Coordinates of C-alpha atoms and ligand atoms in Angstrom, one line a residue:
X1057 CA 106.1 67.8 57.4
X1058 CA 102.2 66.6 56.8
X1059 CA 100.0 69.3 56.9
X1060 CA 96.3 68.7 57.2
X1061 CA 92.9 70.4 57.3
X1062 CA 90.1 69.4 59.8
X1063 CA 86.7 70.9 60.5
X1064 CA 86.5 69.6 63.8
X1065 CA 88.9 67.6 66.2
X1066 CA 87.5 65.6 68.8
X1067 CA 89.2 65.3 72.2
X1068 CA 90.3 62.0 71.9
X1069 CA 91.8 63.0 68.6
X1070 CA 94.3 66.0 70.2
X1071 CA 97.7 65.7 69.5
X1072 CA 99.8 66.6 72.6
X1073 CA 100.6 70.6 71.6
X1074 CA 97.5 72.9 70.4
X1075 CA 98.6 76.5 69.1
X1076 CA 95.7 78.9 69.8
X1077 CA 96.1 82.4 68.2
X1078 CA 93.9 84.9 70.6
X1079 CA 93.0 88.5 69.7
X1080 CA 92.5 90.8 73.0
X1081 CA 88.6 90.3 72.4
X1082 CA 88.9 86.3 73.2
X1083 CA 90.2 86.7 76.4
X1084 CA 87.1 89.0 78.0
X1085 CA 85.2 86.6 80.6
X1086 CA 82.0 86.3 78.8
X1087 CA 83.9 85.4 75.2
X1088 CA 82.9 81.7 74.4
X1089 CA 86.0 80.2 72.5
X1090 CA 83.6 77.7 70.6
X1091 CA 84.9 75.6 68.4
X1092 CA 87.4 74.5 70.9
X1093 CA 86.8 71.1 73.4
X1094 CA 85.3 72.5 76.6
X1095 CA 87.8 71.0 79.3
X1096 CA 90.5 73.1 77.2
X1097 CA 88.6 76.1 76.9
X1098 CA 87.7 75.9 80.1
X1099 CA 91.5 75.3 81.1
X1100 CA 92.8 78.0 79.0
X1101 CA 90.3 80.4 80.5
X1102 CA 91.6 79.7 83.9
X1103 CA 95.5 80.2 82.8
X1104 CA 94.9 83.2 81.2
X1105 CA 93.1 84.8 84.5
X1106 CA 95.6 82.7 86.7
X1107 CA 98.9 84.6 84.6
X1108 CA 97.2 87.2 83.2
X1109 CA 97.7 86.8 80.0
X1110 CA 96.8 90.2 77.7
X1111 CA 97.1 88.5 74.2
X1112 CA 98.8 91.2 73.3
X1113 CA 100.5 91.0 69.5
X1114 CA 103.4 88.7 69.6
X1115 CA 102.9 87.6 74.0
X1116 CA 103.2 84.7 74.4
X1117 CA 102.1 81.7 76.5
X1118 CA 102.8 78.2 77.3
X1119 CA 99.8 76.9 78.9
X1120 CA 100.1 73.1 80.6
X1121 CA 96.8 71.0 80.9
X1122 CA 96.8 67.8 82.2
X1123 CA 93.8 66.2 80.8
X1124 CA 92.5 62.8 81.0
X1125 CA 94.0 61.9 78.1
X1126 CA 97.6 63.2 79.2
X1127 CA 99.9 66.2 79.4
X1128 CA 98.6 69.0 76.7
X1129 CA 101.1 72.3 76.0
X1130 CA 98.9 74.8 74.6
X1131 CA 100.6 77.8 72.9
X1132 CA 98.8 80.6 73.4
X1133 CA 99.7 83.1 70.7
X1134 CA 99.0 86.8 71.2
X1135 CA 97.7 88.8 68.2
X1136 CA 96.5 92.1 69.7
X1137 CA 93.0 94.1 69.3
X1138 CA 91.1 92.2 66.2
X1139 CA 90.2 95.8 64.0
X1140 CA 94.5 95.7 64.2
X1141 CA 95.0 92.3 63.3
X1142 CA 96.9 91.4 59.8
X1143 CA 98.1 88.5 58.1
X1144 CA 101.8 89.5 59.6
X1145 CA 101.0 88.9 63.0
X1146 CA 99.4 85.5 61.9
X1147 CA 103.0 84.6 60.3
X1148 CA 105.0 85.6 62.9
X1149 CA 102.6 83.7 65.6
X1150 CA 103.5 80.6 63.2
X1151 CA 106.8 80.8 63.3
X1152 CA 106.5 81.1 67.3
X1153 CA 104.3 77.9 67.7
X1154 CA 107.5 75.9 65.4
X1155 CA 110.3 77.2 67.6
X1156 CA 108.3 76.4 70.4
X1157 CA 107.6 72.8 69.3
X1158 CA 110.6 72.7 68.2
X1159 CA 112.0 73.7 71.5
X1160 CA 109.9 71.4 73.2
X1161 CA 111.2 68.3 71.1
X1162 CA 107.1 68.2 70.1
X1163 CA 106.2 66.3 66.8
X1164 CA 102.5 67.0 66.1
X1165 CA 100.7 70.5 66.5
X1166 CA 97.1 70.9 66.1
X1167 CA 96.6 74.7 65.3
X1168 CA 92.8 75.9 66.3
X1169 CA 91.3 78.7 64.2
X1170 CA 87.9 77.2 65.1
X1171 CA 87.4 79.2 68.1
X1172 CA 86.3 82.9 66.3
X1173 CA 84.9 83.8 63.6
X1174 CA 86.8 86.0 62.5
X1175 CA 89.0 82.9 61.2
X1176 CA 85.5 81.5 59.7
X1177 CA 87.0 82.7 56.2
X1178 CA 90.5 81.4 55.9
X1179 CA 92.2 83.9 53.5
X1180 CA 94.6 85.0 54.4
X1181 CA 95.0 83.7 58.0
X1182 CA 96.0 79.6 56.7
X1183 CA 98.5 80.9 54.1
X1184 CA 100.3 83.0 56.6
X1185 CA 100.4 81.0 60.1
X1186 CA 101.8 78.3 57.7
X1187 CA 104.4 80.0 55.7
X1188 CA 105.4 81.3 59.2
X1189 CA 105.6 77.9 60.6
X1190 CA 107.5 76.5 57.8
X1191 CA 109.7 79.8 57.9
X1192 CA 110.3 79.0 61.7
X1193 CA 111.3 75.1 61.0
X1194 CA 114.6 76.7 59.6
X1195 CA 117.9 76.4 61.6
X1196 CA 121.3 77.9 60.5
X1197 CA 123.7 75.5 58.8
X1198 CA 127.1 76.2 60.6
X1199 CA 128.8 73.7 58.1
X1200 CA 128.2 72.0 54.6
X1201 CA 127.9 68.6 56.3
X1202 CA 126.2 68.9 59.5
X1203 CA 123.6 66.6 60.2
X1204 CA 120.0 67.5 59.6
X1205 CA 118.3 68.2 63.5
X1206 CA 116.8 65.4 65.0
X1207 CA 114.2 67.9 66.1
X1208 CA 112.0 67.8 63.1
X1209 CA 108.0 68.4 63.2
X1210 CA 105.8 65.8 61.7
X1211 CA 103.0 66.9 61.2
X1212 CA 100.6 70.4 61.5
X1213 CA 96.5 69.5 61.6
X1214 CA 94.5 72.8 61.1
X1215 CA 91.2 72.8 62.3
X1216 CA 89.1 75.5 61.1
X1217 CA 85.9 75.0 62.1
X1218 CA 84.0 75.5 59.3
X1219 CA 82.9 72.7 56.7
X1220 CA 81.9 75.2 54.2
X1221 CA 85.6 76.3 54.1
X1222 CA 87.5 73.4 54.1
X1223 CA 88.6 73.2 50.3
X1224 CA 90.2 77.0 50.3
X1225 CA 91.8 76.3 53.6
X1226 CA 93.3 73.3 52.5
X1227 CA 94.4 74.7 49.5
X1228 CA 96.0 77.7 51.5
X1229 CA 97.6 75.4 53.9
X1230 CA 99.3 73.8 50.5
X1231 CA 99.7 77.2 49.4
X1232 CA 101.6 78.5 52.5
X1233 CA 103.7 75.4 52.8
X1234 CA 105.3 75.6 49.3
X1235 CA 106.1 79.1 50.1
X1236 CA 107.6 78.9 53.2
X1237 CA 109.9 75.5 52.0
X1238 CA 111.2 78.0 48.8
X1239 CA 111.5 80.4 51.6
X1240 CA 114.0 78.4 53.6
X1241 CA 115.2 76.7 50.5
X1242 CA 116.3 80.0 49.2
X1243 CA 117.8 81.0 52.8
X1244 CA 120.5 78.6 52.1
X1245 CA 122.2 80.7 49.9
X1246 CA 121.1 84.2 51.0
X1247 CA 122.7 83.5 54.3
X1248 CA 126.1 82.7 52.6
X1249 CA 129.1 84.7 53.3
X1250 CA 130.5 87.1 50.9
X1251 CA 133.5 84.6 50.0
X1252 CA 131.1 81.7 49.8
X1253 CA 128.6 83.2 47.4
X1254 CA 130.3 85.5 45.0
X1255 CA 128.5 86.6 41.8
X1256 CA 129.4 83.4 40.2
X1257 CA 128.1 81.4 43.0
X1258 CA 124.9 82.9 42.8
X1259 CA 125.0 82.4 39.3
X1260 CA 125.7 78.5 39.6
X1261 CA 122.9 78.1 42.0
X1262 CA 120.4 80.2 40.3
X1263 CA 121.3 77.5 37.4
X1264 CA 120.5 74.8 39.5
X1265 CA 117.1 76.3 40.8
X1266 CA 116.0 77.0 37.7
X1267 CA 116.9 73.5 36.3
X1268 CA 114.8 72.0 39.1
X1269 CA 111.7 74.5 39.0
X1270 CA 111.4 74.2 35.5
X1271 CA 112.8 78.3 34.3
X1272 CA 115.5 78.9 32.0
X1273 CA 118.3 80.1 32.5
X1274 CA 120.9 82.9 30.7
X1275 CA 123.5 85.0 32.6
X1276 CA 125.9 87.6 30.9
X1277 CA 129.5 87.5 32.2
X1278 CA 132.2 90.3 32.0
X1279 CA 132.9 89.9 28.4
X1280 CA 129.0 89.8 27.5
X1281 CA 128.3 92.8 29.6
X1282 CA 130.8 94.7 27.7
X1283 CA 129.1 93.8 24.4
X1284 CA 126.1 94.3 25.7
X1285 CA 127.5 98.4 27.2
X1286 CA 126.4 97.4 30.6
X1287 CA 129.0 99.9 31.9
X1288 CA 126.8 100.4 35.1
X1289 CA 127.0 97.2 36.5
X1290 CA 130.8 96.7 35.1
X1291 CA 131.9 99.7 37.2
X1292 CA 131.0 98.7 40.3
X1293 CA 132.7 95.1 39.7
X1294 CA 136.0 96.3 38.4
X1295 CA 137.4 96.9 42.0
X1296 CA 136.8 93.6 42.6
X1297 CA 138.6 90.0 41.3
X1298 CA 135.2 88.8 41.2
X1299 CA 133.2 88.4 37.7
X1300 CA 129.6 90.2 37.7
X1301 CA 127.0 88.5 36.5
X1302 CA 123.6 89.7 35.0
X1303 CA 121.4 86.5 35.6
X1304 CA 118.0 86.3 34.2
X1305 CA 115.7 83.6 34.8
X1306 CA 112.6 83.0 32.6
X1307 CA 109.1 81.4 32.8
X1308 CA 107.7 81.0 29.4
X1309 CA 104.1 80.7 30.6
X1310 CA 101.4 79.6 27.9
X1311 CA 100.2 82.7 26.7
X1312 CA 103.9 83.1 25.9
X1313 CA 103.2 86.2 23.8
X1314 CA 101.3 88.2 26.6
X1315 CA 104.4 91.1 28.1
X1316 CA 106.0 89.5 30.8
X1317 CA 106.1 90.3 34.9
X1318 CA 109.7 91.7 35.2
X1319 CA 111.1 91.3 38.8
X1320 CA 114.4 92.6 39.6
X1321 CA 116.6 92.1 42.3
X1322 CA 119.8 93.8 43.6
X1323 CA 122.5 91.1 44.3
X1324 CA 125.9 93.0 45.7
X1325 CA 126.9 89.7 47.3
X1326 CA 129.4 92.3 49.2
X1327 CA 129.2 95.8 50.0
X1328 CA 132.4 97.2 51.3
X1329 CA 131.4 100.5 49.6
X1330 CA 134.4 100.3 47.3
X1331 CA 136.9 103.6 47.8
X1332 CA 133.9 105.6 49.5
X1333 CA 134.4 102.7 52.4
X1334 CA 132.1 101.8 54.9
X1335 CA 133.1 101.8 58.3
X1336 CA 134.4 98.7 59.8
X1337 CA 131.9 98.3 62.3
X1338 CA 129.1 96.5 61.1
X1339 CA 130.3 95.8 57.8
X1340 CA 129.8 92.3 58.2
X1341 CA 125.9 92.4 57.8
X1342 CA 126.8 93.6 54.5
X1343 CA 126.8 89.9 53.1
X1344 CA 123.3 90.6 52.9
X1345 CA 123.0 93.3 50.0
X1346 CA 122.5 90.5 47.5
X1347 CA 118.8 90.4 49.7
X1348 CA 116.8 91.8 46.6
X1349 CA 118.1 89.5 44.1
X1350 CA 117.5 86.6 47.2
X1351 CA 114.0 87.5 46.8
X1352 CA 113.6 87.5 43.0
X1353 CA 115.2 83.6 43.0
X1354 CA 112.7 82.8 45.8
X1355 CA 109.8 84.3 43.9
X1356 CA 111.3 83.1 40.3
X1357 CA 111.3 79.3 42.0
X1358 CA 107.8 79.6 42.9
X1359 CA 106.8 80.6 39.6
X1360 CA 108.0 78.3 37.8
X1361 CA 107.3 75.3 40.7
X1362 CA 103.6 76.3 41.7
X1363 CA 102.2 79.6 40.5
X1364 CA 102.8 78.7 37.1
X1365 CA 100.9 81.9 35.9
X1366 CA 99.5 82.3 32.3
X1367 CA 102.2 85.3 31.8
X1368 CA 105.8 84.9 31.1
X1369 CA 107.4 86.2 34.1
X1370 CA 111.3 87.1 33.9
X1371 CA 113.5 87.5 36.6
X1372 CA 116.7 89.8 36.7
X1373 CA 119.3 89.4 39.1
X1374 CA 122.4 91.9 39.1
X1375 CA 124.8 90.5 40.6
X1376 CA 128.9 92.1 41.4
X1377 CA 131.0 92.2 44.3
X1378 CA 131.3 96.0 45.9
X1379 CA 135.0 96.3 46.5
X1380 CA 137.9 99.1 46.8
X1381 CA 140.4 97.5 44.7
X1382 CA 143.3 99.5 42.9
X1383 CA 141.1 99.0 39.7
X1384 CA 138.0 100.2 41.7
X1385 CA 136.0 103.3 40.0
X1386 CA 136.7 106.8 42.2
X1387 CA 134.7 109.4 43.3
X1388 CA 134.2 111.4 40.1
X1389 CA 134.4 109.3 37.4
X1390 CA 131.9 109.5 34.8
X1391 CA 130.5 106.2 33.0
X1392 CA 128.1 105.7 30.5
X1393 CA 124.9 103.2 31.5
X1394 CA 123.7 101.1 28.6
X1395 CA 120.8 103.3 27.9
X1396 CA 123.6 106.1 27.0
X1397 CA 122.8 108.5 30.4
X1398 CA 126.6 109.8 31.8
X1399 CA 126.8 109.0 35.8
X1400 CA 128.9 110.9 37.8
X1401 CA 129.7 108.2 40.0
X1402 CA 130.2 110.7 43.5
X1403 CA 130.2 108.0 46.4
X1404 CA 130.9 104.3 45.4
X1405 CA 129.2 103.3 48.2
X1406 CA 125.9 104.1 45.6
X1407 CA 126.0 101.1 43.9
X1408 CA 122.8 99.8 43.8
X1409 CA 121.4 102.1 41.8
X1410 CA 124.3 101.9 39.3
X1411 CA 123.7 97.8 39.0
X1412 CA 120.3 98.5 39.1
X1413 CA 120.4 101.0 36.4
X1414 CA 121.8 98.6 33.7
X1415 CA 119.4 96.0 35.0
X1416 CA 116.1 98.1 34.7
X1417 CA 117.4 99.2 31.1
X1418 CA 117.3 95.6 30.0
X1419 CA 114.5 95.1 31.5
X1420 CA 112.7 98.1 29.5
X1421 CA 113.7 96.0 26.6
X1422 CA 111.8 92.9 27.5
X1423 CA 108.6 94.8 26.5
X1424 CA 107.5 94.2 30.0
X1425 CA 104.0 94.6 31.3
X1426 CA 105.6 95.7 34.4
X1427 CA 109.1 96.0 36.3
X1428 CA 109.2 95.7 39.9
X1429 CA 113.0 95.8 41.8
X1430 CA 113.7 94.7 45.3
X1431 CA 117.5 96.0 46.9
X1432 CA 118.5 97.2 49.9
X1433 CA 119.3 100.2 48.4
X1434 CA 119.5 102.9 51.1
X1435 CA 120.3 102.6 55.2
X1436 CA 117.9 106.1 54.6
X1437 CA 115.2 103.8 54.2
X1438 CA 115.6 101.8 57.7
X1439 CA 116.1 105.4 59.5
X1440 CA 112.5 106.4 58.0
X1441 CA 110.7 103.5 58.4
X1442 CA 112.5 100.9 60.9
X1443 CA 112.4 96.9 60.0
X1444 CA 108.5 97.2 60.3
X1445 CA 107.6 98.0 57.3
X1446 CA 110.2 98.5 53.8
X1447 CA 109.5 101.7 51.2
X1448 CA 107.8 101.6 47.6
X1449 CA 108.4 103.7 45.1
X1450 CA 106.3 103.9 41.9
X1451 CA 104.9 105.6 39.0
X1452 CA 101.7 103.9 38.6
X1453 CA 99.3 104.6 41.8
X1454 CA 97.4 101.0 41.0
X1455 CA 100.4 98.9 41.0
X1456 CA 101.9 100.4 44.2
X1457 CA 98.2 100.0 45.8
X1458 CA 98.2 96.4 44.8
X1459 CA 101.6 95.4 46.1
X1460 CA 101.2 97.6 49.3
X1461 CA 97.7 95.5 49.8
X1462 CA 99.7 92.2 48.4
X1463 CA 101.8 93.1 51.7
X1464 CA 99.4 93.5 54.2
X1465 CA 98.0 89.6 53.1
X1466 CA 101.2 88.5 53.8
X1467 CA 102.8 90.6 57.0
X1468 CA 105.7 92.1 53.9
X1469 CA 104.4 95.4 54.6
X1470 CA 104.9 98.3 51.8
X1471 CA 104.4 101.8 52.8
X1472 CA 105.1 104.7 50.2
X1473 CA 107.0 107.8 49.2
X1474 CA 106.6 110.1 46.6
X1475 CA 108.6 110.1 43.6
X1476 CA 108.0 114.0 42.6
X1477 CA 109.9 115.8 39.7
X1478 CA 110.6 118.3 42.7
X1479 CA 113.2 116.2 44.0
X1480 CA 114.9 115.5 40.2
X1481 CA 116.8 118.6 39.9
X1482 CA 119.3 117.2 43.8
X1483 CA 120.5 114.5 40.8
X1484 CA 122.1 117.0 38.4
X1485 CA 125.7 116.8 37.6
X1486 CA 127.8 119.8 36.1
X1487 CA 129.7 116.9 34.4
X1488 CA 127.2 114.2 33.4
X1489 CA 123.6 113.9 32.5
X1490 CA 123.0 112.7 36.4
X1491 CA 125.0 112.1 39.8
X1492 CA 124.5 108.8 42.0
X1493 CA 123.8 111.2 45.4
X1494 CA 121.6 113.9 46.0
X1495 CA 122.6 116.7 48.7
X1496 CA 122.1 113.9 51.7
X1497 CA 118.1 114.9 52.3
X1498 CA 115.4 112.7 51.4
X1499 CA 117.9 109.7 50.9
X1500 CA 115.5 106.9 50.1
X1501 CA 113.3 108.9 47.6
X1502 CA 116.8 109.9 45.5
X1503 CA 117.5 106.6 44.9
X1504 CA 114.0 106.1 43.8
X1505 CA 115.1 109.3 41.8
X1506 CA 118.1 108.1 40.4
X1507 CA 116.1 104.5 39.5
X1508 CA 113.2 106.3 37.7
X1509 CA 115.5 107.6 35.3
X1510 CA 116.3 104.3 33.6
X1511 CA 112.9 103.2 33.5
X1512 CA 111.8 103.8 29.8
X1513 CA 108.8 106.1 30.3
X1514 CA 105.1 104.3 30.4
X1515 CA 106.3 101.5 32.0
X1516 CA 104.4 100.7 35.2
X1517 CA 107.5 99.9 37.7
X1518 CA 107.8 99.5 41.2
X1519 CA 110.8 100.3 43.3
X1520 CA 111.3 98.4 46.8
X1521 CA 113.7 99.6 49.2
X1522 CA 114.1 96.9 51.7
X1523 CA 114.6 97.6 55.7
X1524 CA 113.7 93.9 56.9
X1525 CA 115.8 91.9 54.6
X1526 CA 117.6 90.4 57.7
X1527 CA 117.7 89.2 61.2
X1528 CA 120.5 90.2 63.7
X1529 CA 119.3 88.4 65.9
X1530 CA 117.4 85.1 66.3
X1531 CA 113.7 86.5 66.7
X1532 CA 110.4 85.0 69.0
X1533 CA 109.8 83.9 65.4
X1534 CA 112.6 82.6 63.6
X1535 CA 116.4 82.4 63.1
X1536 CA 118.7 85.5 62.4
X1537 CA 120.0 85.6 59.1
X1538 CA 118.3 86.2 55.7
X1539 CA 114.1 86.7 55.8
X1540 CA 113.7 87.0 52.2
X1541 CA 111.2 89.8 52.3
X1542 CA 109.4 90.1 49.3
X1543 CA 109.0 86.6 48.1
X1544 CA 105.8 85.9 49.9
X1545 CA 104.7 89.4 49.2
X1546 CA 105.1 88.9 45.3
X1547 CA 103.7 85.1 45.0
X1548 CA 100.3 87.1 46.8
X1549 CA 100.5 89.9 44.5
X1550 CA 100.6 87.3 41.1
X1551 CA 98.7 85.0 43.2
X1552 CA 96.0 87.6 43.0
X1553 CA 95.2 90.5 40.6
X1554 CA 99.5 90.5 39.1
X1555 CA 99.8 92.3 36.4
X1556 CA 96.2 92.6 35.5
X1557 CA 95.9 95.7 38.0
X1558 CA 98.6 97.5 35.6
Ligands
LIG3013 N1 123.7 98.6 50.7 C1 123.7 99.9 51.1 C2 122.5 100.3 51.9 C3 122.2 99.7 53.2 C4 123.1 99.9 54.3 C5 121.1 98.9 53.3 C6 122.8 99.3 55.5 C7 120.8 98.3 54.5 C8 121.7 98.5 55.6 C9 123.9 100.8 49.9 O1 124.7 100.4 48.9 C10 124.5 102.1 50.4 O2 125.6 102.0 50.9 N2 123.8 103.2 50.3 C11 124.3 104.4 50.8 C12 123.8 105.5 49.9 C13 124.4 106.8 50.0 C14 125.9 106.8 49.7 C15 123.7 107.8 49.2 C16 123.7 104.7 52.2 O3 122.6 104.3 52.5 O4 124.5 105.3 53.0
LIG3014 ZN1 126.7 100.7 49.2
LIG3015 ZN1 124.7 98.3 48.7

């Protein structure tokens, strides 16, 4: 798809579909929508009265004008009161306009931010209303070899309005677009089945994105993990035929010396809960606990493709299979993680903090400048928060602050729980040093807990507990399957401030 930036479009110059993203302020009587060509403001005035039209976040519109020049579809895209507005809403009103185009068979889409000024400054509105168009562009693969759709989009011309502006947009626009393509890129695998994409799987295609991004590329099989004590991780594979893998990708960056971003990602590329099993119904969306470790590829191929930061960056992904075998671990046993803690492993269906736990003791090693981890670690976490928003856990105030405001450029919203030594004491084990449940309260915060533990102290780390990490459903704004939360939020975050705000 061509993507371009334009000041101004003249009529004559309109494609034949216009997205127009309207706050609850732009639809008032007296409210001017400059910027636009006046037979279409005019036109889109008249609809909006004629259907009544509220612009509420996520309505939506298709408004027909036939114009001199021909038939025009306008989408109008709701995005609520303006003092509520966020980058999120401009994503999802992306993704919108694409299915609709894309519904529509339309080719070209001229997207008007010229109309207010509250678009005059671009960041963050162009990044996010293009990832989320790219993001929408993406259809479900139902085999290997089916045939690409015939519905593709050309081409999306931004017209902002402001001259002044036009370098940032476009560089936003560029910005957004390479995001969004790794996005769906990376979608490819996350929506995989659990016997398509076992550990090894992932491990073969995190290979082959780090071959073509430019990363390299280690991974430590059984045998390694053994020499290597990664009990943790081993003891919630050994119910399973399937090999775990502990991947890490790296971007050597040219300060190569400076302590590396550390991004770690959950990948259970099947949850079944192993002997403490999960109820059948349901189960199926399970494919999708590998979500964290989706994210960390996503973000790892943008590092090493286009945010090619100064810093090495490192990605982690710990990946195993989740299953009840008659060699799986039981309720009870006690292991020993590699940084020599004893779990009592009381529910099996705990795992993610037991991969994890291996994973975030490595990653201490890497003399990191920070750790952040993304997993679906706790249905808790949905119950508190719903898919609106996912949990962060840290213990560094700044870092949290600047991913939760890294989250709100990008719609991944972060909102946070408190990680205090109040709740340590729900962990203790009269058998090992700690136990993988606490007492069924505060669910979400004990696996924070549990987490925290193998953090070596000082470390600035981060703890994401995902609720949005999937679609059931196709959405207004894009397919059901994977969403890969947290790869847009995390390209921001570096994009920004990174590290330095450690
Ligand atoms: N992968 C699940 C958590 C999950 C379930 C995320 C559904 C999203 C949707 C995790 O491994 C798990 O099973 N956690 C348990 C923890 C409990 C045993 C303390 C849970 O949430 O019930
Ligand atoms: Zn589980
Ligand atoms: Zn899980």
């Amino acid at each position: 798809m061509k993507i371009s930036v334009l000041s101004e479009l003249t009529p004559s110059q309109l494609s034949h579909a216009a997205a127009l993203p309207l706050c609850t302020e732009d639809i008032s009587k007296d409210a001017p929508l400059p910027g636009l060509p006046k037979d279409i403001a005019k036109g889109v005035r008249e609809w909006v009265q004629h259907t009544g039209f509220n612009a509420n976040a996520r309505e939506f519109s298709l408004c027909t004008l036939h114009t001199p020049r021909g038939r025009l579809d306008i989408f109008l895209l709701g995005c609520g009161p303006e003092p509520a507005l966020h980058a999120g809403i401009l994503r999802v009103a992306g993704g919108r306009a694409a299915m609709e185009a894309r519904r529509l068979a339309i080719n070209n889409v001229d997207l008007f931010l010229s109309h207010s000024e509250r678009f005059a400054n671009p960041k963050p509105w162009v990044r996010a209303f293009t990832t989320g168009f790219i993001e929408g562009t993406y259809h479900i693969r139902k085999s290997a070899n089916a045939k690409p759709s015939a519905l593709s989009i050309k081409a999306l011309r931004i017209v902002t309005g402001s001259k002044s502006q036009l370098v940032i947009a476009r560089d936003e626009s560029v910005r957004g677009a390479e995001i969004g393509g790794t996005i769906n890129r990376i979608r490819d695998i996350a929506n995989r089945p659990g016997n398509e994409a076992p550990p090894r799987v992932i491990a073969r295609e995190s290979q082959k994105i780090a071959k073509s991004c430019g990363l390299k590329y280690s991974a430590w099989n059984r045998a390694e993990l053994k020499r290597q004590r990664c009990n943790s991780i081993l003891a919630v594979a050994q119910g399973s035929k399937e090999e775990p893998y502990l991947i890490q990708l790296t971007y050597p960056g040219r300060k190569r010396k400076l302590p590396p971003l550390v991004v770690v990602g959950k990948t259970i590329t099947f949850d079944t809960g192993g002997i403490s099993l999960k109820p059948g119904k349901n189960m199926e969306w399970m494919k999708f606990d590998k979500s964290g470790g989706m994210a960390v590829l996503a973000f790892m191929s943008l590092v090493g493709a286009v945010l090619k930061p100064d810093r090495p960056v490192i990605g982690l992904l710990a990946a195993a299979e989740n299953m009840p075998g008659s060699t799986a671990t039981r309720p009870g046993d006690v292991i020993t993680s590699r940084n020599g803690k004893t779990i009592e492993i009381i529910n099996t269906d705990a795992e993610g903090r037991l991969v994890l736990a291996d994973a975030l003791d490595v990653a201490s090693g890497l003399n990191p400048a920070c750790i952040i981890d993304f997993a679906t670690l706790t249905g808790a976490a949905l119950v508190a928060l719903g898919r609106q928003v996912s949990a962060i856990m840290s213990n560094h105030a700044e870092l949290s602050e600047s991913l939760q405001k890294a989250g709100e450029r990008t719609g991944d919203r972060l909102w946070p729980l408190p990680l205090y030594p109040e709740y340590a004491h729900l962990l203790n084990s009269p058998f090992a040093d700690v136990k993988n449940i606490g007492d069924g309260t505060a669910g979400t915060i004990i696996g924070g807990m549990f987490l925290k533990a193998f953090v070596k102290p000082g470390i600035p780390w981060a703890h994401i507990d995902l609720t949005s990490a999937w679609e059931e459903r196709p959405t207004s704004h894009g397919p059901a399957g994977a969403t890969l939360f947290g790869a847009a939020l995390l390209a921001e975050w570096l994009d920004s401030k990174g590290p330095e705000t450690t």
